mmCIF file of C-alpha atoms in Angstrom:
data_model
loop_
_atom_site.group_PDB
_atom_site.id
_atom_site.type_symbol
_atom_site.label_atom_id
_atom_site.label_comp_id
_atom_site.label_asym_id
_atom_site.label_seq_id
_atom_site.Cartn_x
_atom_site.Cartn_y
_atom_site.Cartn_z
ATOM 1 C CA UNK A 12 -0.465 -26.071 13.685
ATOM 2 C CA UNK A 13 1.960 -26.533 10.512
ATOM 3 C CA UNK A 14 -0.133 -24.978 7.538
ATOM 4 C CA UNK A 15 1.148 -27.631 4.648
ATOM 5 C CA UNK A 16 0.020 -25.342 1.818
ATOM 6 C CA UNK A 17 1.937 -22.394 2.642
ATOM 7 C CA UNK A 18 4.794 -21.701 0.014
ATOM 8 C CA UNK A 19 7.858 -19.239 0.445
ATOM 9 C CA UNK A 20 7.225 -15.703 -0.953
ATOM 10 C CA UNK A 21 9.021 -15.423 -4.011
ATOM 11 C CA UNK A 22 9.610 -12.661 -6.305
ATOM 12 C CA UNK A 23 10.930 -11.759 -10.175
ATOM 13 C CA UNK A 24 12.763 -8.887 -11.082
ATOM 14 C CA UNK A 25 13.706 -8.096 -14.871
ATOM 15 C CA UNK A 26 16.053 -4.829 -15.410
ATOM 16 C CA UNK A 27 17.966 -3.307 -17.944
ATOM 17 C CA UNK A 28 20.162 0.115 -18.038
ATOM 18 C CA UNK A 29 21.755 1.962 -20.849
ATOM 19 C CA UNK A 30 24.735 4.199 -19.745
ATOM 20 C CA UNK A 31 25.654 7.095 -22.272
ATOM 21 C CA UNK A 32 28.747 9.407 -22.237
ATOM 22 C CA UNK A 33 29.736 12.287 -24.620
ATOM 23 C CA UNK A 34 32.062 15.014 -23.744
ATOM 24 C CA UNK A 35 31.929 14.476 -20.062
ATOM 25 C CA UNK A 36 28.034 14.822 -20.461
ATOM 26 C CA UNK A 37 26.506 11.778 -19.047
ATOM 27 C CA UNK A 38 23.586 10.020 -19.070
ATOM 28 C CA UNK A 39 21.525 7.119 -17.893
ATOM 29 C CA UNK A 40 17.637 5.473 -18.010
ATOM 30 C CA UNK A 41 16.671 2.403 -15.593
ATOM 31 C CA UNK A 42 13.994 0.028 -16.445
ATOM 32 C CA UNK A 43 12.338 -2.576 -13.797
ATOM 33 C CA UNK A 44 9.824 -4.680 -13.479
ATOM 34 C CA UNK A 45 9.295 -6.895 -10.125
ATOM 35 C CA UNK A 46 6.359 -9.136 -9.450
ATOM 36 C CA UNK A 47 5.731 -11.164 -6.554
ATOM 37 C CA UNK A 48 2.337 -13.191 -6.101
ATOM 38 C CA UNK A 49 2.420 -15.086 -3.688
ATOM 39 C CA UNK A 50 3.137 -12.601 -0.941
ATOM 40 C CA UNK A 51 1.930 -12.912 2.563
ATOM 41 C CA UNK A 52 -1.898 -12.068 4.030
ATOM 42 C CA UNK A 53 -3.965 -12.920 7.410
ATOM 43 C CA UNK A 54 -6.820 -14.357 5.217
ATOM 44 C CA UNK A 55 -10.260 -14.635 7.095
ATOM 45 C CA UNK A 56 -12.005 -17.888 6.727
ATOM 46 C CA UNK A 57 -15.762 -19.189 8.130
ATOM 47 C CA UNK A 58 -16.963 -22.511 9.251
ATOM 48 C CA UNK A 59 -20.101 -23.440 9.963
ATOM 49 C CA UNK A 60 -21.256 -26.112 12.593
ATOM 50 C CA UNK A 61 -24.454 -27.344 14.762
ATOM 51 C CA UNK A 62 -24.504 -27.972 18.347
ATOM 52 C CA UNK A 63 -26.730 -28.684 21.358
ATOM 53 C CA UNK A 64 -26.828 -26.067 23.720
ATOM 54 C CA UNK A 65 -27.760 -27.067 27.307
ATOM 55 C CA UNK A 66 -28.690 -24.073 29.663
ATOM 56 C CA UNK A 67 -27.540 -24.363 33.390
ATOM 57 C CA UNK A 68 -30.296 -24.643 35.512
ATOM 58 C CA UNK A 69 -31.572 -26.995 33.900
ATOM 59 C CA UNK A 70 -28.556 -29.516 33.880
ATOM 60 C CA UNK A 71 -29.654 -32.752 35.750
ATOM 61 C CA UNK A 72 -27.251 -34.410 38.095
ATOM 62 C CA UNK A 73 -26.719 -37.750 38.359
ATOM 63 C CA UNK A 74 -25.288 -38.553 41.854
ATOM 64 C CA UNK A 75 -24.169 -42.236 40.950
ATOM 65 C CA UNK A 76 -21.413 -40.993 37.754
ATOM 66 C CA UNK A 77 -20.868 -37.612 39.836
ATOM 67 C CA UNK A 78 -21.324 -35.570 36.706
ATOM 68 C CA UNK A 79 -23.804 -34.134 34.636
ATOM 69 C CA UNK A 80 -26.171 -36.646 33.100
ATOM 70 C CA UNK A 81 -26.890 -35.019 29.581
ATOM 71 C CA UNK A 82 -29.502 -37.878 28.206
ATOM 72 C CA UNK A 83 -31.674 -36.411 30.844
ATOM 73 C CA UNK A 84 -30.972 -32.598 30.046
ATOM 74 C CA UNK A 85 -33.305 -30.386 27.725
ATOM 75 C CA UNK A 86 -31.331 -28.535 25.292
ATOM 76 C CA UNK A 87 -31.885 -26.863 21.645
ATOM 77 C CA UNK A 88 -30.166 -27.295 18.387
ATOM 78 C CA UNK A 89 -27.958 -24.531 17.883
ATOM 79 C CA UNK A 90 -26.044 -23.516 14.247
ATOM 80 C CA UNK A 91 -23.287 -20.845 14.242
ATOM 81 C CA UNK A 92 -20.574 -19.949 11.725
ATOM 82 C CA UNK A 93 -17.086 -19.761 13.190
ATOM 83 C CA UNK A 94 -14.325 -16.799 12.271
ATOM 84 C CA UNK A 95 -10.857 -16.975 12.007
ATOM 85 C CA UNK A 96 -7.676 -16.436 10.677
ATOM 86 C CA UNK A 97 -4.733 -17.977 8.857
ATOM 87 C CA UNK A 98 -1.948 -16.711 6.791
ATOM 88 C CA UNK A 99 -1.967 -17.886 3.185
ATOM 89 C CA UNK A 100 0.036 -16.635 0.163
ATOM 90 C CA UNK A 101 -2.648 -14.362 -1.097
ATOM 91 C CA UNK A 102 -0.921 -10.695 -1.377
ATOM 92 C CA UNK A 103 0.145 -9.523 -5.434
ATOM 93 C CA UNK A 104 2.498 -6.826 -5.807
ATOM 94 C CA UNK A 105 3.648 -5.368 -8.932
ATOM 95 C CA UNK A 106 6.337 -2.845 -9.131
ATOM 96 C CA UNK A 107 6.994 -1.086 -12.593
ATOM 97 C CA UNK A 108 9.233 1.743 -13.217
ATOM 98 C CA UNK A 109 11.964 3.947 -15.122
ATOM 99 C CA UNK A 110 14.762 5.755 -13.461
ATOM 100 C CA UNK A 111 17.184 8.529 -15.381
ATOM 101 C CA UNK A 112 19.522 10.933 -14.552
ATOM 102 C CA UNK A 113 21.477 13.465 -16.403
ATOM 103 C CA UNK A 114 25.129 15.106 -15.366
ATOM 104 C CA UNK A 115 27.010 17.843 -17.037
ATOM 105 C CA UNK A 116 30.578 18.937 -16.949
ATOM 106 C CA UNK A 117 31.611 22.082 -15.107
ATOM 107 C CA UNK A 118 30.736 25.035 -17.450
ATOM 108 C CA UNK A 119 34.193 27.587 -18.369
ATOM 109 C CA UNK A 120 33.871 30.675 -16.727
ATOM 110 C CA UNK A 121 31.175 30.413 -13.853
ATOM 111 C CA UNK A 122 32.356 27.012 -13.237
ATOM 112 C CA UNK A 123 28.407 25.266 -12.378
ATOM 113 C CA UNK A 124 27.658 22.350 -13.432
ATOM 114 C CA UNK A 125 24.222 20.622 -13.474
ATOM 115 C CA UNK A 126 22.809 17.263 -12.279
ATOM 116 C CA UNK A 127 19.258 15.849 -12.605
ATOM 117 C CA UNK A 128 17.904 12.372 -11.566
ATOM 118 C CA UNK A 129 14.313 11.576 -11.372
ATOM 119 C CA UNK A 130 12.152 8.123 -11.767
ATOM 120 C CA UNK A 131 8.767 7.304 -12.747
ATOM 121 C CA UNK A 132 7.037 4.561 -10.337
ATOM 122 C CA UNK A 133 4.188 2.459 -10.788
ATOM 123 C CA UNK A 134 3.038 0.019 -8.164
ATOM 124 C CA UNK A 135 -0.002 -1.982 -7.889
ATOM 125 C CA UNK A 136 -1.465 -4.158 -4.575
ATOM 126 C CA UNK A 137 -4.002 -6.099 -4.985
ATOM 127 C CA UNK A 138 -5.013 -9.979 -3.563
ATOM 128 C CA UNK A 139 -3.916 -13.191 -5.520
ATOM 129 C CA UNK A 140 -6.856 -15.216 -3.691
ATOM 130 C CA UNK A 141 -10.417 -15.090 -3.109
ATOM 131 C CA UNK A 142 -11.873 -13.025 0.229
ATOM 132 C CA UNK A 143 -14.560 -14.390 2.775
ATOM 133 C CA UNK A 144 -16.670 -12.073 3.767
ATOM 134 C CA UNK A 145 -20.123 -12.201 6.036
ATOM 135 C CA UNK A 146 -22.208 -8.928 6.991
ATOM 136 C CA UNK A 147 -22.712 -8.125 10.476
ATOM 137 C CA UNK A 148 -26.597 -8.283 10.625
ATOM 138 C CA UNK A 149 -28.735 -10.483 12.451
ATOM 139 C CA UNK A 150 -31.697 -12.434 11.126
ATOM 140 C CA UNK A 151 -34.604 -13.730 13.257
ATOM 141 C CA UNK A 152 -32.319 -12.953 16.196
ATOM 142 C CA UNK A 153 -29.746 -15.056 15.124
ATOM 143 C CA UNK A 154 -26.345 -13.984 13.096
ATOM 144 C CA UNK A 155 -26.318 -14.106 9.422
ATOM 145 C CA UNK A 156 -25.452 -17.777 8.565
ATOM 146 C CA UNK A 157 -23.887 -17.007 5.072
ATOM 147 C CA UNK A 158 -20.873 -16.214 4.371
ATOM 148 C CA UNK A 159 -19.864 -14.289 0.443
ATOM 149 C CA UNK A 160 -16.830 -15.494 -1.635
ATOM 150 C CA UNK A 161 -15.416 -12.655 -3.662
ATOM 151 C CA UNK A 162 -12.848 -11.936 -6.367
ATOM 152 C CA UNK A 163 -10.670 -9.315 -5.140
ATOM 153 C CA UNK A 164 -10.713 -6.870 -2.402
ATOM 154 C CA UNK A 165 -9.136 -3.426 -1.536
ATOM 155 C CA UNK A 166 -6.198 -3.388 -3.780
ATOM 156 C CA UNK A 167 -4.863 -0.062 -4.832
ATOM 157 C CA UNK A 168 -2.611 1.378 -7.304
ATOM 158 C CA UNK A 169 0.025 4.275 -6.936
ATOM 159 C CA UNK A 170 2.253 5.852 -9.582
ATOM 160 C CA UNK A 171 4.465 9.394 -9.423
ATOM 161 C CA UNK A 172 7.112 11.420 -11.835
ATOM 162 C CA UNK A 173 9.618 13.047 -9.376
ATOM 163 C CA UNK A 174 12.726 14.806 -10.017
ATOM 164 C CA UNK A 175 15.701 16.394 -8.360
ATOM 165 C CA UNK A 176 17.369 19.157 -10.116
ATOM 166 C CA UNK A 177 21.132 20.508 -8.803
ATOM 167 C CA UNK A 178 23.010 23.598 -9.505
ATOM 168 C CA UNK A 179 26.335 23.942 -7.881
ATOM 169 C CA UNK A 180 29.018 26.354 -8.804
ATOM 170 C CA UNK A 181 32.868 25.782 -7.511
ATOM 171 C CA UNK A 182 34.501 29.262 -6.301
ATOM 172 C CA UNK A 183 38.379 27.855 -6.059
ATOM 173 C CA UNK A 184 39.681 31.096 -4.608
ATOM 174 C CA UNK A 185 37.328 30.676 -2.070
ATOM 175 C CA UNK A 186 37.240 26.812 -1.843
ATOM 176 C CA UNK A 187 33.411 26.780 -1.156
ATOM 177 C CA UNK A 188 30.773 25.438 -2.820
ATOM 178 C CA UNK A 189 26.961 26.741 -3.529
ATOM 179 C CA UNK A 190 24.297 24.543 -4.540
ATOM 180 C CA UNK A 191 20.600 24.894 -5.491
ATOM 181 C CA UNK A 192 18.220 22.289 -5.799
ATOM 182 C CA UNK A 193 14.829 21.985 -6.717
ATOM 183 C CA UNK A 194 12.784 18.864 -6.089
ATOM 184 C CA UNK A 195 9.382 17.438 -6.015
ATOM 185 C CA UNK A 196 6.358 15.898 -7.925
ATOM 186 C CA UNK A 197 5.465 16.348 -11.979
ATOM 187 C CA UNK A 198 2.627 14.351 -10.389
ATOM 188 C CA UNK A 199 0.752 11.698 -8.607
ATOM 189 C CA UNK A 200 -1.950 9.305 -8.891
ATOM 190 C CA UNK A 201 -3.505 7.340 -6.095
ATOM 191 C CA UNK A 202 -6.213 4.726 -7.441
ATOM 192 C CA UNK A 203 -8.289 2.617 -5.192
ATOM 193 C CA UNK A 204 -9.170 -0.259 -7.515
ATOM 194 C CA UNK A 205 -12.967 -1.623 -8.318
ATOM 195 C CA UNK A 206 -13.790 -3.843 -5.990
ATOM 196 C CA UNK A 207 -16.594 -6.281 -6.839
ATOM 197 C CA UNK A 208 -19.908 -6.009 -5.130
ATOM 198 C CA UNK A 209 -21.734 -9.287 -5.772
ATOM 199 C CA UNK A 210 -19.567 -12.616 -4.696
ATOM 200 C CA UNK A 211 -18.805 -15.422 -7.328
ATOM 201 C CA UNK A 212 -19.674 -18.266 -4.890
ATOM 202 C CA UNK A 213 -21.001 -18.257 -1.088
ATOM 203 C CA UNK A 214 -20.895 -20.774 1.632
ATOM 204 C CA UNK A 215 -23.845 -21.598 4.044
ATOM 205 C CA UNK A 216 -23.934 -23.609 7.903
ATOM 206 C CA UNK A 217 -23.032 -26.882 5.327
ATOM 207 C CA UNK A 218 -19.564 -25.730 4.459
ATOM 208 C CA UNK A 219 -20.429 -26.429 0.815
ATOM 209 C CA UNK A 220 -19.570 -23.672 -1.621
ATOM 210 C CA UNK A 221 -22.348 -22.819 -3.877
ATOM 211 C CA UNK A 222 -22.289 -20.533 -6.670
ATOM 212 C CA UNK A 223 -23.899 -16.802 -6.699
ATOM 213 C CA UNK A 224 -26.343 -16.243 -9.350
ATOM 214 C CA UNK A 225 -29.113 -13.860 -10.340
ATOM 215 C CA UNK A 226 -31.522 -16.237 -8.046
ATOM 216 C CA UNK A 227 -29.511 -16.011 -5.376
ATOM 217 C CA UNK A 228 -29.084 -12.033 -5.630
ATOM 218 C CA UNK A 229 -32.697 -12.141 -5.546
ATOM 219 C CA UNK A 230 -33.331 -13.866 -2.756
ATOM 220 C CA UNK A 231 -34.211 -12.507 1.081
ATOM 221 C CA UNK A 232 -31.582 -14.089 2.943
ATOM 222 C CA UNK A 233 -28.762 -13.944 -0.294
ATOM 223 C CA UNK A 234 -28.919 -10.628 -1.177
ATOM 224 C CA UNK A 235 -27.409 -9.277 2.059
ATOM 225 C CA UNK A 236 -23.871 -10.485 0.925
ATOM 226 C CA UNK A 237 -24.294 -7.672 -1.876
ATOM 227 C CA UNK A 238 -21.706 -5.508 -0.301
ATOM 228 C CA UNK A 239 -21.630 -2.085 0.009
ATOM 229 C CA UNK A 240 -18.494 -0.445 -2.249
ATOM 230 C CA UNK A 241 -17.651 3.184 -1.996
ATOM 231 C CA UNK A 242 -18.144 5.600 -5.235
ATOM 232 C CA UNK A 243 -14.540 6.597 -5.177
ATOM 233 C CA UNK A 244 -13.394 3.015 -5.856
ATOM 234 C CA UNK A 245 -12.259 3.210 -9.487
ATOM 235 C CA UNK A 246 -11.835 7.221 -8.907
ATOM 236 C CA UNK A 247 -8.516 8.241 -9.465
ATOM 237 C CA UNK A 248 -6.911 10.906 -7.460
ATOM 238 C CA UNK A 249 -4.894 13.237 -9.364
ATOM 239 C CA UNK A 250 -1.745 15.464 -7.568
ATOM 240 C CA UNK A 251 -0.197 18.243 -9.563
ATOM 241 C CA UNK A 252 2.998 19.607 -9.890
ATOM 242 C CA UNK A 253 4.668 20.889 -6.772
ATOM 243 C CA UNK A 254 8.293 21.891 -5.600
ATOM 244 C CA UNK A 255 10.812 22.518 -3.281
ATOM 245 C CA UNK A 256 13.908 24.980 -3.110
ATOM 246 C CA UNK A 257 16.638 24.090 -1.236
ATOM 247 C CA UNK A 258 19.644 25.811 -0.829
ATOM 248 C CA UNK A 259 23.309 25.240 0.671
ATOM 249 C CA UNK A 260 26.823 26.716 1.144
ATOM 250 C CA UNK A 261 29.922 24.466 1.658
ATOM 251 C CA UNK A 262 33.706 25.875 2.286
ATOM 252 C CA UNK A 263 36.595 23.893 3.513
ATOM 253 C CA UNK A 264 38.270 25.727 6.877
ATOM 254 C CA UNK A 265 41.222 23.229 7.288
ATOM 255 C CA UNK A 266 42.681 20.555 5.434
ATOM 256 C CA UNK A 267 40.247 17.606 6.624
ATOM 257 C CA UNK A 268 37.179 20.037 7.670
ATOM 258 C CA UNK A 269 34.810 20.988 5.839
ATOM 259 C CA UNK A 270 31.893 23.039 7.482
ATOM 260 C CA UNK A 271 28.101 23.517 5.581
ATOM 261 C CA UNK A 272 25.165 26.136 6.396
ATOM 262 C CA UNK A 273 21.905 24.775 4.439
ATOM 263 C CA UNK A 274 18.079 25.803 4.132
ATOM 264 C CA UNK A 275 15.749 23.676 3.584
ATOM 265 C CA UNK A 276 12.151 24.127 1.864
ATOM 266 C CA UNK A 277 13.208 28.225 1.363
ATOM 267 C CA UNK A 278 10.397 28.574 -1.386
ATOM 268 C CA UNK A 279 7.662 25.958 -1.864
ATOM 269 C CA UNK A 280 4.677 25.214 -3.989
ATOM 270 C CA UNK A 281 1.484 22.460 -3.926
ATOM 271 C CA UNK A 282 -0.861 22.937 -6.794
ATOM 272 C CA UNK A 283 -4.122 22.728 -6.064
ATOM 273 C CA UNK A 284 -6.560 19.852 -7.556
ATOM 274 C CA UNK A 285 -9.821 18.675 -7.816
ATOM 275 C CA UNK A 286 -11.409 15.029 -6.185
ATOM 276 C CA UNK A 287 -14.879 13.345 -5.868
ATOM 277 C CA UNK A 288 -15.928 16.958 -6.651
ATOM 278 C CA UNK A 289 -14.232 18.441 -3.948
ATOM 279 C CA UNK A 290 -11.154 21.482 -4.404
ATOM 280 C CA UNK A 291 -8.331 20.662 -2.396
ATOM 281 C CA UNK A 292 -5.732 23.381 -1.733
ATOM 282 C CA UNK A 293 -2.208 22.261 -0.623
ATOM 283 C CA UNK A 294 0.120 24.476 1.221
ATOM 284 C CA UNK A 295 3.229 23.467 3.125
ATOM 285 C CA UNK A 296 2.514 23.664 6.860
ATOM 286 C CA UNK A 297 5.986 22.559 8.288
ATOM 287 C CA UNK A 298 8.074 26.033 6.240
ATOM 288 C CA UNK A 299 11.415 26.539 5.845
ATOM 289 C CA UNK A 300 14.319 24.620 7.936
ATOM 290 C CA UNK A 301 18.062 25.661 8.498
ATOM 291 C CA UNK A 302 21.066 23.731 9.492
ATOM 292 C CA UNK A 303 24.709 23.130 9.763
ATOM 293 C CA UNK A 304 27.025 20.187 9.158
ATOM 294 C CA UNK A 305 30.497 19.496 9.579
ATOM 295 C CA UNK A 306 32.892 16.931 8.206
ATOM 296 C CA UNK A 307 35.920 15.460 9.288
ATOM 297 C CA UNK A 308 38.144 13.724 7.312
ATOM 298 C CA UNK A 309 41.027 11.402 9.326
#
């Protein structure tokens, strides 16, 4: 089925970069911004219809048609609410960040030079349409005929400062190079945005939208689409600094080889924080990792 009120996902991106250079120190800062709104989403929709239900045994046959002769059948009124699915252009992302990076020139004398590069991120998921949602009780035996209409749901928002920090120093006699680096987090915040608890509008068996109002929150039947929202919505999660020290030797054997010994994650660290009231203590479980590469050129 062709869904006529789909549109293509489309996205803007605005970015501008300043490049500096003095003395073979050099220097640059990124800034972005990207939205899209009208990303894609399985959106959950309800319909609600009446029907007669006829039960089995007591079908009556009528020999003459060779079918089922429903005038003559007992059956019951029956109402129901219908789920499904559809895609529809209701997924907002919003990307927002600033990337830099420093480089120096080989210092006389011990020959290092230093590099650093590091961004700051900011994105943001959240809906750009309305969610449907019913509660999964039963009333008088029969399921819950009313379905909520709400503002947003689940969208979250993450941000981070990370960095990357490189010391190499060139030993020509030698034709090797060592390197240190030191990477990680300043920080990182997770946020689960507020989501609302009360719906805007709600829909009934009659398919009409009606709004939601203090009556209606009030009300037996009504106040069940009051949904339940966990306490750490709007509770932002807070990571500290942490790093990792990395280490790695390079030396030229032949003209077009080049061999490398690294280690990975020699010396770590996870500073510990405090969410919902609860201490968490980070450690790095996977240690320290060792390797070797070699290059060919032809």
């Amino acid at each position: 089925m062709a869904n006529h009120s789909l549109i293509g996902a489309k996205n803007t991106k605005k970015e501008i970069r300043l490049d500096l250079e003095y003395k073979k120190h050099k220097f640059y800062i990124t800034y972005f911004d990207e939205k899209m709104t009208t990303g894609f989403r399985d959106m959950t929709q309800f319909m609600g219809f009446e029907y007669k239900r006829y039960e089995s045994k007591d079908i009556v046959w009528n020999d003459e048609l060779g079918k089922p002769d429903l005038d003559q059948s007992p059956y019951s009124y029956r109402q129901d609410m219908m789920q499904y699915t559809h895609t529809e252009n209701g997924s907002s992302t919003l990307k927002e960040g600033i990337e830099f990076g420093y480089s120096s020139p080989r210092f006389e004398g011990i020959n290092t030079r230093i590099t650093l590069n590091g961004a700051w991120f900011k994105t943001t998921y959240s809906n750009s349409a309305s969610i449907l949602w019913r509660p999964g009780i039963s009333v008088n035996g029969q399921q819950y005929l009313y379905t909520g209409i709400y503002a947003d749901d689940n969208g979250n928002r993450r941000s981070s400062l990370v960095y990357n920090v490189v010391v190499d120093t060139y030993l020509p006699s030698l034709d090797m190079n060592i390197s240190a680096s030191l990477q990680g987090d300043v920080f990182r915040r997770n946020l689960n945005l507020n989501r609302v608890a009360a719906p805007y509008a709600y829909m009934g068996i009659d398919n009409v939208v009606h709004p939601y109002t203090e009556e209606s929150a009030n009300d037996p039947l009504l106040q069940h689409l009051v949904r339940p929202v966990s306490k750490t919505d709007g509770m932002e999660e807070r990571r500290p600094f942490t790093f990792n020290a990395n280490f790695k030797i390079s030396k030229r054997i032949y003209k077009s080889v080049k061999a490398s010994m690294f280690v990975n994650r020699l010396f770590t660290h996870y500073s510990s924080y405090t969410y919902n009231g609860v201490n968490v203590n980070r450690k790095d479980d996977s240690g320290p990792y060792f390797g070797m590469e070699i290059n060919f050129n032809i």
